[in-house]
Coordinates of C-alpha atoms and ligand atoms in Angstrom, one line a residue:
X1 CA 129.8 23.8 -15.7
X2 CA 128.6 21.6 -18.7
X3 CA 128.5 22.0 -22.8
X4 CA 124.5 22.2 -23.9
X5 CA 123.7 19.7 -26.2
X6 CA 125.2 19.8 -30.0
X7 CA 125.0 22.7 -32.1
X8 CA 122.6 22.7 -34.8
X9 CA 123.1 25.0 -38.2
X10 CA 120.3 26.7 -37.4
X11 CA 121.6 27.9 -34.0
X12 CA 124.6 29.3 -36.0
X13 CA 121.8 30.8 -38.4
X14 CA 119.8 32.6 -36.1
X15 CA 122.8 33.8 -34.1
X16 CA 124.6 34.9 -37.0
X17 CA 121.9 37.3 -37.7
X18 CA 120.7 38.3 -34.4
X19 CA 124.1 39.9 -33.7
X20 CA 124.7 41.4 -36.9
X21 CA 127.4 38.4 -39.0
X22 CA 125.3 37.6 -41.7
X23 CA 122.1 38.3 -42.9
X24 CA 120.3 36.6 -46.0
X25 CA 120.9 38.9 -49.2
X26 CA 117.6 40.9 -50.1
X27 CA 115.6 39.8 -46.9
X28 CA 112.9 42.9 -47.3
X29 CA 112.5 41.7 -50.7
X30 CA 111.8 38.0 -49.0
X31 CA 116.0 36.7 -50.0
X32 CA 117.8 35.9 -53.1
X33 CA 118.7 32.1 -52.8
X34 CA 122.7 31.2 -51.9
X35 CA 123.5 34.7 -51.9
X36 CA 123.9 36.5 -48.1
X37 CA 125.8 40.1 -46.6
X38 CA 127.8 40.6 -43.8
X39 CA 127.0 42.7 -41.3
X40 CA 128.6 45.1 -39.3
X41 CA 130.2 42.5 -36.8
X42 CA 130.5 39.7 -39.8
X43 CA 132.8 41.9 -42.0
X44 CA 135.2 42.6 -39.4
X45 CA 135.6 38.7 -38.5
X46 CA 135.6 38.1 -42.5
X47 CA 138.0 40.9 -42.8
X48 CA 140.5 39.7 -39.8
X49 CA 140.5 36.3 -41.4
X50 CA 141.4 37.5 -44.8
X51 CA 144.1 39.7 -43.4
X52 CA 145.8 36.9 -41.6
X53 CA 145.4 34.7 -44.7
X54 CA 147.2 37.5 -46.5
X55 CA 150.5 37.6 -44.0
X56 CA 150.3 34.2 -43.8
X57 CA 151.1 33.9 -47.8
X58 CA 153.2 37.0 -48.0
X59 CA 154.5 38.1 -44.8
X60 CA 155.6 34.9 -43.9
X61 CA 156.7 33.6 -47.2
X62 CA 159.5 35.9 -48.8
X63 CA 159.2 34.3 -52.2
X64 CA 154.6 34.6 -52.0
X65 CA 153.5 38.4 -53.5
X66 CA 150.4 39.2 -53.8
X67 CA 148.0 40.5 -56.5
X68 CA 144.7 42.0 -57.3
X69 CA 143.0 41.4 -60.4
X70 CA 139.8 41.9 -62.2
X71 CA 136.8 39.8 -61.8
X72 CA 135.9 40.0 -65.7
X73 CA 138.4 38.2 -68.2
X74 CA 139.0 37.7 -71.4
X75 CA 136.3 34.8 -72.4
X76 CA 138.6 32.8 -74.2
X77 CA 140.5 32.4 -70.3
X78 CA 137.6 30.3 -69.7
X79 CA 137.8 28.0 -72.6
X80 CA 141.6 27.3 -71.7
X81 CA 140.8 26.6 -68.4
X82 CA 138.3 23.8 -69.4
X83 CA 135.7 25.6 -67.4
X84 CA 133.6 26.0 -70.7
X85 CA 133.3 22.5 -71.3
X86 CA 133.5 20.9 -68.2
X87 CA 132.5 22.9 -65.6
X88 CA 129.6 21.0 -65.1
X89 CA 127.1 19.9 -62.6
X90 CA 124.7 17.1 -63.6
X91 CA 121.0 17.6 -62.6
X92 CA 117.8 16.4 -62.8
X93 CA 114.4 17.4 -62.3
X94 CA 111.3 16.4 -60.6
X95 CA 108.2 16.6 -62.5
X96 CA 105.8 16.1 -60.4
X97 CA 107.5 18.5 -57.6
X98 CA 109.1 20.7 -60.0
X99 CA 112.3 20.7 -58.3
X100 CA 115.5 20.5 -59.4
X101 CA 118.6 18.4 -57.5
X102 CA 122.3 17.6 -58.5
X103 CA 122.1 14.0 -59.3
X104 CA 125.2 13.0 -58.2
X105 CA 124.2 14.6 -54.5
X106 CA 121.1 12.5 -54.6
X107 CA 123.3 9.2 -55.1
X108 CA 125.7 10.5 -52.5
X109 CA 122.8 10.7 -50.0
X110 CA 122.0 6.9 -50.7
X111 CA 125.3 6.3 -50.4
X112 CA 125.7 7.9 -47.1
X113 CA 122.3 6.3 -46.0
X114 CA 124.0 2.4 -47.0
X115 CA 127.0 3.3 -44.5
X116 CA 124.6 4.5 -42.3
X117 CA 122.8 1.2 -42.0
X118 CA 126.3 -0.2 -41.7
X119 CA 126.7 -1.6 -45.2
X120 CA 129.3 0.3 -46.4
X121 CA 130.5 -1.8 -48.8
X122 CA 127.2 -1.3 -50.6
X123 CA 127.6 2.3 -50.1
X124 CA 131.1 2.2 -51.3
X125 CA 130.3 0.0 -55.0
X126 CA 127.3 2.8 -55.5
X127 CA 129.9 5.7 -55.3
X128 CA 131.9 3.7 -57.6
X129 CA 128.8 2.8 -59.9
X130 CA 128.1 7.0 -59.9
X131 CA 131.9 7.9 -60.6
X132 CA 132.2 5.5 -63.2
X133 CA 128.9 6.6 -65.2
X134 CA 129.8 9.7 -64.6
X135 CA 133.3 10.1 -65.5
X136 CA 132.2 8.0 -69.2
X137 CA 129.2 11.2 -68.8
X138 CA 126.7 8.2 -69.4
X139 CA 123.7 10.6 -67.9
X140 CA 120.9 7.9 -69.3
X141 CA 122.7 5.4 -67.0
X142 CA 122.8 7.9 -63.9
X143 CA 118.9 8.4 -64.2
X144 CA 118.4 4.9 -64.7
X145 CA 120.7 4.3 -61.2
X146 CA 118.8 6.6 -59.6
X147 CA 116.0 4.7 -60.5
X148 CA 117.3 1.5 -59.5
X149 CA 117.8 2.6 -56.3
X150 CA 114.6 3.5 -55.8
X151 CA 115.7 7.1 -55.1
X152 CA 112.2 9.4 -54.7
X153 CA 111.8 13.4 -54.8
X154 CA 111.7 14.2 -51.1
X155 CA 109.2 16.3 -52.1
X156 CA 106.5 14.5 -54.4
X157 CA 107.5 11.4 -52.7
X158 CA 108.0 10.0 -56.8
X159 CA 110.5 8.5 -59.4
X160 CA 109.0 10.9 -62.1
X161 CA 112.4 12.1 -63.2
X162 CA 113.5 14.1 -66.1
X163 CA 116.8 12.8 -67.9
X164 CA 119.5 13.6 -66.6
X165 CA 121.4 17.6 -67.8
X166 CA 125.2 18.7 -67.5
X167 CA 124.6 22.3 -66.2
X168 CA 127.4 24.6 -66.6
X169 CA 128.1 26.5 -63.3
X170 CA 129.4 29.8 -65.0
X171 CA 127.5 33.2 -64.9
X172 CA 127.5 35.1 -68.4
X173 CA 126.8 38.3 -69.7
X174 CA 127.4 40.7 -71.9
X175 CA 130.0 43.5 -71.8
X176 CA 130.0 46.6 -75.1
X177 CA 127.2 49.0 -75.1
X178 CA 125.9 48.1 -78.2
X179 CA 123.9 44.7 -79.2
X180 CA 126.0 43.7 -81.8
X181 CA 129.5 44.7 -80.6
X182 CA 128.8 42.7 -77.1
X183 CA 130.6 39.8 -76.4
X184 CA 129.7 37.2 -73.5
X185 CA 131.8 37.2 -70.8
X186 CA 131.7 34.9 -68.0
X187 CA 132.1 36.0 -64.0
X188 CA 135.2 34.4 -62.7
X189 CA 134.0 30.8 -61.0
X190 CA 137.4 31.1 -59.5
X191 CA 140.4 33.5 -58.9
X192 CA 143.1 31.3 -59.9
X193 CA 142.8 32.1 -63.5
X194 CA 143.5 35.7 -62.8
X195 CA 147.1 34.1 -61.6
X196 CA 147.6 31.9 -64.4
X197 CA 147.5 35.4 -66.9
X198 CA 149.6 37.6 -64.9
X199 CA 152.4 34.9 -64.2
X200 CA 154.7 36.2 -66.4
X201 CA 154.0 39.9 -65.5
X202 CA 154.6 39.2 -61.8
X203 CA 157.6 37.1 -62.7
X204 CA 159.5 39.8 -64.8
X205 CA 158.2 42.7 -63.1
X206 CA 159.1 41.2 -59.2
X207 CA 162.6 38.9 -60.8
X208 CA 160.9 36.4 -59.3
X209 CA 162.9 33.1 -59.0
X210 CA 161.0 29.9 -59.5
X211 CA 160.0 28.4 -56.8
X212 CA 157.3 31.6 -56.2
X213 CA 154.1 32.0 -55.3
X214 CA 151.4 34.4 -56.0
X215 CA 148.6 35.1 -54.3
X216 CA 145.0 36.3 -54.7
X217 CA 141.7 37.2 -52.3
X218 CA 138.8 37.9 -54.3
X219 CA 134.9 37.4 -55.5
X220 CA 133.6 34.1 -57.5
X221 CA 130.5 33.1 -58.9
X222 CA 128.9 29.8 -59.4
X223 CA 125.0 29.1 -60.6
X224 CA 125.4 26.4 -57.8
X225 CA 122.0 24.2 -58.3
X226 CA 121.5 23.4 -54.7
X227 CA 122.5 25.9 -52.8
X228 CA 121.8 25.0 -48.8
X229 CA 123.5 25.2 -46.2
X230 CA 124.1 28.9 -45.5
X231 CA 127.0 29.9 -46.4
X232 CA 129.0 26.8 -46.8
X233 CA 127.3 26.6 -50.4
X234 CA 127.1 30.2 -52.4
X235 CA 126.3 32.0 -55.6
X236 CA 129.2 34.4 -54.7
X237 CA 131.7 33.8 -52.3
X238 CA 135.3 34.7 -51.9
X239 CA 138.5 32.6 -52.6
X240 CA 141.5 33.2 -51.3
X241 CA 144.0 31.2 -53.5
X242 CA 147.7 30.7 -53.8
X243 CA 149.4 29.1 -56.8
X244 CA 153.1 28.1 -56.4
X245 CA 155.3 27.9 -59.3
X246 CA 158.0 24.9 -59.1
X247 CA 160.6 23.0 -61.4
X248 CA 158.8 19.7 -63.3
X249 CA 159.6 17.1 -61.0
X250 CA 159.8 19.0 -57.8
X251 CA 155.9 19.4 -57.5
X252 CA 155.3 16.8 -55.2
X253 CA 157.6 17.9 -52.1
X254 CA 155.9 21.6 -52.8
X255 CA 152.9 19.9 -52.5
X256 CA 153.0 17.9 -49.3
X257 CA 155.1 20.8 -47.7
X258 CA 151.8 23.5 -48.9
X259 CA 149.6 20.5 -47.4
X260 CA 151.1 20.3 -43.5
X261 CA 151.8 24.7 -43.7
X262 CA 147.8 25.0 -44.6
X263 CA 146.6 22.4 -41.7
X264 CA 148.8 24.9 -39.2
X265 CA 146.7 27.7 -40.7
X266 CA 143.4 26.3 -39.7
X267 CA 144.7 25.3 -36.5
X268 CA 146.6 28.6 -35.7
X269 CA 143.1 30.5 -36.4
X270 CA 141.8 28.3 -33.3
X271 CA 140.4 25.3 -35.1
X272 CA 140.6 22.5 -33.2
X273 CA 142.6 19.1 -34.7
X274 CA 140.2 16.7 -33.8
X275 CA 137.7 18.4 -36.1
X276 CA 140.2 18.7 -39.3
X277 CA 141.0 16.7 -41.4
X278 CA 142.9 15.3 -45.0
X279 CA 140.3 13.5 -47.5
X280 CA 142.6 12.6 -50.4
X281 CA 141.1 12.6 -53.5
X282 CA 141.5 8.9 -55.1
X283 CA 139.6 10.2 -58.6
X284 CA 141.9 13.4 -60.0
X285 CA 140.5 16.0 -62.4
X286 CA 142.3 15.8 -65.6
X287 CA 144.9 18.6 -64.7
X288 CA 145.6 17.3 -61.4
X289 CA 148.5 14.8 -60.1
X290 CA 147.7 15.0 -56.9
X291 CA 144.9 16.4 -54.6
X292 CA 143.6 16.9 -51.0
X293 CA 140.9 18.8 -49.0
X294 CA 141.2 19.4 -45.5
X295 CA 137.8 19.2 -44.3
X296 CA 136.1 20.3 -40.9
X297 CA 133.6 19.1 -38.6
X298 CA 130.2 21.0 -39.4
X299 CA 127.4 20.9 -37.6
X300 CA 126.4 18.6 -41.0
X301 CA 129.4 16.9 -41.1
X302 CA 133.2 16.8 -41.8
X303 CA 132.9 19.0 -45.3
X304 CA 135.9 20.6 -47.5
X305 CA 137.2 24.2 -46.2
X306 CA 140.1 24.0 -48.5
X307 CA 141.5 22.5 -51.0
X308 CA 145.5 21.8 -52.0
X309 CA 146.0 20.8 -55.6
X310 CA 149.1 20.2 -57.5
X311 CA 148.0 21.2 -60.8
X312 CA 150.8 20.3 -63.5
X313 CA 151.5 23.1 -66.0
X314 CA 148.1 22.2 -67.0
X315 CA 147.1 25.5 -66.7
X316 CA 149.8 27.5 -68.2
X317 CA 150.5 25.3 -71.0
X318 CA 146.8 25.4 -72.1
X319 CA 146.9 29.4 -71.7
X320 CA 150.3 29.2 -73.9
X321 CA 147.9 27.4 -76.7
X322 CA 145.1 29.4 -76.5
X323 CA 146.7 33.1 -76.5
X324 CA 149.7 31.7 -78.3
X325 CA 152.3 33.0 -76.0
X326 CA 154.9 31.3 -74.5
X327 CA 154.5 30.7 -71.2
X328 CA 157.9 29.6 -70.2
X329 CA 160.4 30.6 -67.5
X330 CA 164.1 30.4 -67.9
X331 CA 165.7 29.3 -65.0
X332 CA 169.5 29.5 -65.4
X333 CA 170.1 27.7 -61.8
X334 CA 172.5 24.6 -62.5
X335 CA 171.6 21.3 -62.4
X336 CA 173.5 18.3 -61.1
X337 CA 175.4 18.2 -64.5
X338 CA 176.4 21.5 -64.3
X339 CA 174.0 23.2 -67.3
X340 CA 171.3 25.5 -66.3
X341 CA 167.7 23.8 -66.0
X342 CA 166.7 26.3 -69.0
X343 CA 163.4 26.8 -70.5
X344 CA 160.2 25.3 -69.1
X345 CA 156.6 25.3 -68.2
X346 CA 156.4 25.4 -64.7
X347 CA 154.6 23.2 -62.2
X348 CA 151.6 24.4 -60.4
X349 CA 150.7 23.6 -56.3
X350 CA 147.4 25.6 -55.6
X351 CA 145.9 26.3 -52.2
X352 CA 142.5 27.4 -52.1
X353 CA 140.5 28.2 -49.3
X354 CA 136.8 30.3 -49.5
X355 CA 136.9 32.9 -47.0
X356 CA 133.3 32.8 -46.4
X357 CA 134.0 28.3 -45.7
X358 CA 136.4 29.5 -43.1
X359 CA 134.2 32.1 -41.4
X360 CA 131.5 29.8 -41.1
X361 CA 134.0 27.0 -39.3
X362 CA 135.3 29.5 -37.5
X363 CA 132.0 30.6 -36.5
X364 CA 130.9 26.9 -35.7
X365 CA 133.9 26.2 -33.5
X366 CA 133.2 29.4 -31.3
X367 CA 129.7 29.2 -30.6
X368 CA 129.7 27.6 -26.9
X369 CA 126.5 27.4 -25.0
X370 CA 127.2 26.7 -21.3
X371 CA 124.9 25.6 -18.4
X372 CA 126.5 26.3 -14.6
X373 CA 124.4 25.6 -11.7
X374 CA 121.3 23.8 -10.9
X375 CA 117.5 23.8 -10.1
X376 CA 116.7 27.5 -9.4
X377 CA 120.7 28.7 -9.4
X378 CA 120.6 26.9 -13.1
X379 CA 122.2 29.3 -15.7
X380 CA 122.8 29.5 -19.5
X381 CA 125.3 31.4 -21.2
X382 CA 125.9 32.1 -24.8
X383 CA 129.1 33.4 -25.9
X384 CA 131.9 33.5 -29.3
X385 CA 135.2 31.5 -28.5
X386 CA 136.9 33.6 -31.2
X387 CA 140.3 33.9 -31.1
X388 CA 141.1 37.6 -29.9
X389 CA 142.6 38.4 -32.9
X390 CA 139.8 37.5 -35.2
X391 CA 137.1 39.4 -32.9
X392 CA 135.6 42.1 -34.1
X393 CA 136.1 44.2 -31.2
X394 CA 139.1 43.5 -29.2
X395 CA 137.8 45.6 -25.8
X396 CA 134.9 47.0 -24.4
X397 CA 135.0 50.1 -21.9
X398 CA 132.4 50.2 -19.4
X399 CA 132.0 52.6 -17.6
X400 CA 130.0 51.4 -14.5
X401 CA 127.5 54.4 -14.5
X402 CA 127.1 57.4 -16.4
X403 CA 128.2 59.8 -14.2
X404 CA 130.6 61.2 -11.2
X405 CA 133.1 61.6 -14.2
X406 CA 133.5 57.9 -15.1
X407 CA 132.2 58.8 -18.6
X408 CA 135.5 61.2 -18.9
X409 CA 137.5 58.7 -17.6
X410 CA 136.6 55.9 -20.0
X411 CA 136.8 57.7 -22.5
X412 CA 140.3 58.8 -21.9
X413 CA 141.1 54.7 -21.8
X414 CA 139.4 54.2 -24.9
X415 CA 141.3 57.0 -26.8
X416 CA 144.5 55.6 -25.7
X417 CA 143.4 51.8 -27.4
X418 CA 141.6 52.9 -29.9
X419 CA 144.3 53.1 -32.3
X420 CA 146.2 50.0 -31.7
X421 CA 143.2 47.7 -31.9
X422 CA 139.0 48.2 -32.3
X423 CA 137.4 48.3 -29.1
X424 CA 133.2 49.2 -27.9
X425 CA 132.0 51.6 -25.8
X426 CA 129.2 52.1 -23.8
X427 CA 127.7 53.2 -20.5
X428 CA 123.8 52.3 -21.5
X429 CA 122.4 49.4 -18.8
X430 CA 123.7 47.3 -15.9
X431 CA 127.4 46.0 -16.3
X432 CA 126.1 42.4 -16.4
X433 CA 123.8 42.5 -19.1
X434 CA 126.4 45.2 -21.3
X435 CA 129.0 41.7 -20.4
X436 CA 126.6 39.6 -22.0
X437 CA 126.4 41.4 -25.3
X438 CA 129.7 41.4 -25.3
X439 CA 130.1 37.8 -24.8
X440 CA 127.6 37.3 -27.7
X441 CA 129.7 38.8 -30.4
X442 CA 133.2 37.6 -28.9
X443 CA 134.8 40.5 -27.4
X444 CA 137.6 38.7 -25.1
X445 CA 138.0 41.9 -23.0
X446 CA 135.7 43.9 -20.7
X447 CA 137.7 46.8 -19.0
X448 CA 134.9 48.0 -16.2
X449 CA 135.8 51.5 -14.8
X450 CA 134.6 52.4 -11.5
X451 CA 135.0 55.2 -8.7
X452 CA 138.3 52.8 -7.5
X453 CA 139.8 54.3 -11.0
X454 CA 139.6 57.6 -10.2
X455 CA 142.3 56.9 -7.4
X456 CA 144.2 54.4 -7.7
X457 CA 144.3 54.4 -12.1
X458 CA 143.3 50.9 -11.9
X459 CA 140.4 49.1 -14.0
X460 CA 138.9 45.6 -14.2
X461 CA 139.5 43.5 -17.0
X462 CA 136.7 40.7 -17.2
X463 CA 137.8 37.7 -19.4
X464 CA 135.2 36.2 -22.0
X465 CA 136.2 32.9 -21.6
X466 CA 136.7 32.1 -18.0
X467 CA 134.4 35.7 -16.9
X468 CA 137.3 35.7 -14.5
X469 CA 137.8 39.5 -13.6
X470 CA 141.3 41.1 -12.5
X471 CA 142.5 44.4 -11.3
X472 CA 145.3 46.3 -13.5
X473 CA 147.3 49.1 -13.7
X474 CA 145.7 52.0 -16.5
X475 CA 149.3 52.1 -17.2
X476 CA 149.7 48.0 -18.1
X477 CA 146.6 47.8 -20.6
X478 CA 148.1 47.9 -23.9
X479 CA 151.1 45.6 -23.1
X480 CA 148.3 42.9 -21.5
X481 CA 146.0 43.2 -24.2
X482 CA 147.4 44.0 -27.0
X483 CA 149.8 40.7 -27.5
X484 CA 146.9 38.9 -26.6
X485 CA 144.9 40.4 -29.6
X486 CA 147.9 40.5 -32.3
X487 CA 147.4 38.5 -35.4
X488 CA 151.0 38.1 -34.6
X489 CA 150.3 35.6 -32.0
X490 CA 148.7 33.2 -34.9
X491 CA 151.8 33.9 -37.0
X492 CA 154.0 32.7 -34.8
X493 CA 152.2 28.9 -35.0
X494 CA 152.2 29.0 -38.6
Ligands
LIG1 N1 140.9 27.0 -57.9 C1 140.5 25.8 -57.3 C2 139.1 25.8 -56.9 O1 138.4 26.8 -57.1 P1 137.4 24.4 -55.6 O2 137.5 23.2 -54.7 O3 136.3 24.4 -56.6 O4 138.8 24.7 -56.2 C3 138.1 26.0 -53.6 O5 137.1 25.7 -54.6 C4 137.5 26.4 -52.3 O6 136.5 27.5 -52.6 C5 136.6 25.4 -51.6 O7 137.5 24.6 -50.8 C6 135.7 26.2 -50.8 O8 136.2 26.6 -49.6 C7 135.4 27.4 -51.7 N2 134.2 27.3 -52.5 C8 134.0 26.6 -53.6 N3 132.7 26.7 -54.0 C9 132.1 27.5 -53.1 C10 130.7 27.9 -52.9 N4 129.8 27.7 -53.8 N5 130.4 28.7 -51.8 C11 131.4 28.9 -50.9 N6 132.6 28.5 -51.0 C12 133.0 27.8 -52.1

């Protein structure tokens, strides 16, 4: 047996659609740009990865709760945040082409072209140039580097550039019914804020004891100028986000411990190590003392899934100004003097991870092509690695033909899974080919019924992975499957 050659994104693409995980948004009406739906086998993955996220933050943590809150805020959230000012993408335009590109990504891509060539040191001063300029927001200098590097439109083939625009990544509009009483709201760029304002409502409401966490799964929105790379890059995508709330001082052991606890996620959920891993940010954002991604290996590359920031009270102390209420926690714990720690701020270590990020490595890492044979005996196969707890189905019954009371039979199986975990089933076309759809959306069980069943009470199980088949018990079913398909069995490695 041997592994086809390298995945390409556009394998994932068509696949993803073919077999109902993601289709572009609005396809009859020709697509809406960065914006794609789930389908009926994508939402279950999605889901299943959500939920495990979830008991990962507050099953497993006694001191992480969760929340819920509302995509629309109170503007004025956005201003304290510093996404207002500064949530900012610089672009330029094309005008020969017409077409619009981040500026920095354009640099990047020389950049990445330097290191390609093997002079990385060239590739590495150019990054630093582009920070630099950047980070001063000298855009006239960032065209003219652009410039100076000789960087053309891919499309026009020309150096005809506009000057370089700050473009704010925020979605507005308007919420009152009537044209004078509106006011401009924003759509949340990211869910975090929504746990910044109800800090204090979880803390008194839960007595919750600093060190806590709170946690959030939810919708965010970001005019994202180049949007490519299906659903790595999106207009609206889900975060699921943690903030932790810790003594000054104490941030940076919360923050290596979230760090090493968030790698075992992505690991538990069946990625593989070789294709994580940290990229430390050297250049902080302004509310940050510390910061890392933990990247994965893409069919374009090793590119952020998540990202683990220690945050300062940057956050809560700019929310304390703005709404002009105190933000502060009294923690009457004693410290090494003997006096209670007392009022304070405290510290913030985020995790953040988008759901939709993780679905697509997810979906990377299972999609395995496989040759056996050779000449005329040559085979292909095509089939979803997915762990069995993130599958959408868990099972398939298969009845081996539609009548002599196999049907009945089957059916009786499948009622007795059916409510411990999702299973498929169906009596429609040869075994083989009904194993090969299966295989193509990740099912890790086949249960095959045949006239042996009637009996003996005994089925085949056909394992996706290995197609390796085995004969068991009717009776032994849910005790062999079901631990097998337990989100429980990626807990326990967390
Ligand atoms: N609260 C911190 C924050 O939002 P971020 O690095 O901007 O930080 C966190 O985003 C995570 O959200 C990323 O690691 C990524 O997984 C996901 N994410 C961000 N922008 C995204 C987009 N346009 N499409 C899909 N996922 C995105």
């Amino acid at each position: 047996m041997s592994q086809a050659p390298e995945t390409s994104l556009q394998d994932i693409v068509s696949h993803a659609k073919e077999y109902g995980f993601v289709f572009p948004s609005s396809e009859i009406y020709d697509g809406l740009q960065a914006v794609y739906d789930y389908g009926q086998n994508g939402v279950e993955l999605k889901n299943n990865l959500k939920s495990v996220w979830w008991k990962a933050m507050t099953q497993l943590n006694d001191n992480v709760v969760g929340i819920d809150s509302a995509i629309f805020m109170h503007p004025l959230i956005w201003k304290a945040s510093g996404h207002v000012d500064g949530f900012n993408d610089p672009m330029i335009d094309n005008k020969d082409s017409k077409k619009r590109y981040r500026a920095d990504q354009l640099l990047e891509a020389k950049a990445e072209q330097y290191a390609h060539e093997g002079n990385a040191q060239k590739a590495q001063e150019l990054l630093n140039e582009m920070g630099r300029l950047l980070g001063a927001n000298d855009l006239d200098a960032v065209r003219n580097l652009i410039i100076a590097e000789d960087i053309k439109c891919p499309v026009s083939n020309t150096l005809n550039w506009t000057e370089v625009r700050q473009f704010n990544l925020m979605f507005s509009t308007q919420i009152g019914s009537v044209a004078e009483d509106s006011t401009q709201i924003y759509l949340r760029p990211e869910t975090a804020q929504g746990i910044f304002v109800n800090f204090l409502n979880v803390q008194k409401s839960g007595r919750m004891k600093v060190p806590f966490g709170i946690a959030q799964i939810g919708k965010a929105f970001r005019n994202e100028i180049v949007a490519k790379q299906f659903i790595f890059r999106m207009r609206e995508f889900e975060q699921m986000e943690m903030q932790f709330f810790v003594r000054p001082s104490t941030e940076m052991s919360w923050y290596e411990q979230w760090r090493d606890t968030r790698l075992k996620f992505h690991k538990a959920v069946g990625l593989p190590a070789e294709k994580l891993k940290f990229h430390i940010h050297e250049k902080l954002a302004h509310y940050a003392n510390a910061a890392v991604d933990i990247e994965y290996q893409f069919p374009f590359g090793f590119r952020e899934i998540e990202g683990i920031h220690s945050r300062t009270d940057f956050d809560l102390k700019s929310h304390q100004e703005y709404a002009k209420k105190k933000q502060q926690y009294f923690d009457n714990d004693l410290d090494e003097n003997g006096k209670p720690f007392g009022n304070y701020i405290p510290y913030v270590v985020e995790t953040s991870v988008g759901a939709d990020r993780l679905f697509l490595a997810v979906f990377c890492n299972a999609f395995t092509k496989e040759t056996t044979g050779e000449g005329e005996t040559l085979k292909e196969r095509t089939y979803l690695k997915l762990h069995p707890a993130l599958a959408p189905y868990k099972a398939a019954i298969l009845p081996i033909t539609k009548k002599d009371g196999l049907p009945e039979k089957a059916r009786e199986i499948e009622k007795m899974l059916k409510t411990e975990f999702r299973v498929f089933y169906e009596e429609k076309d040869a075994i083989g080919k009904r194993y090969t759809r299966q295989d193509l959306i990740g099912t890790p069980f086949c249960i095959a019924i045949d006239h042996q069943t009637l009996e003996d009470d005994t089925v085949t199980i056909r394992h996706r992975d290995t197609t390796q088949q085995e004969r068991v018990h009717v009776s032994e079913l849910r005790a062999k499957i079901g631990y097998e398909v337990s989100e429980q069995r990626i807990l326990e490695l967390i």
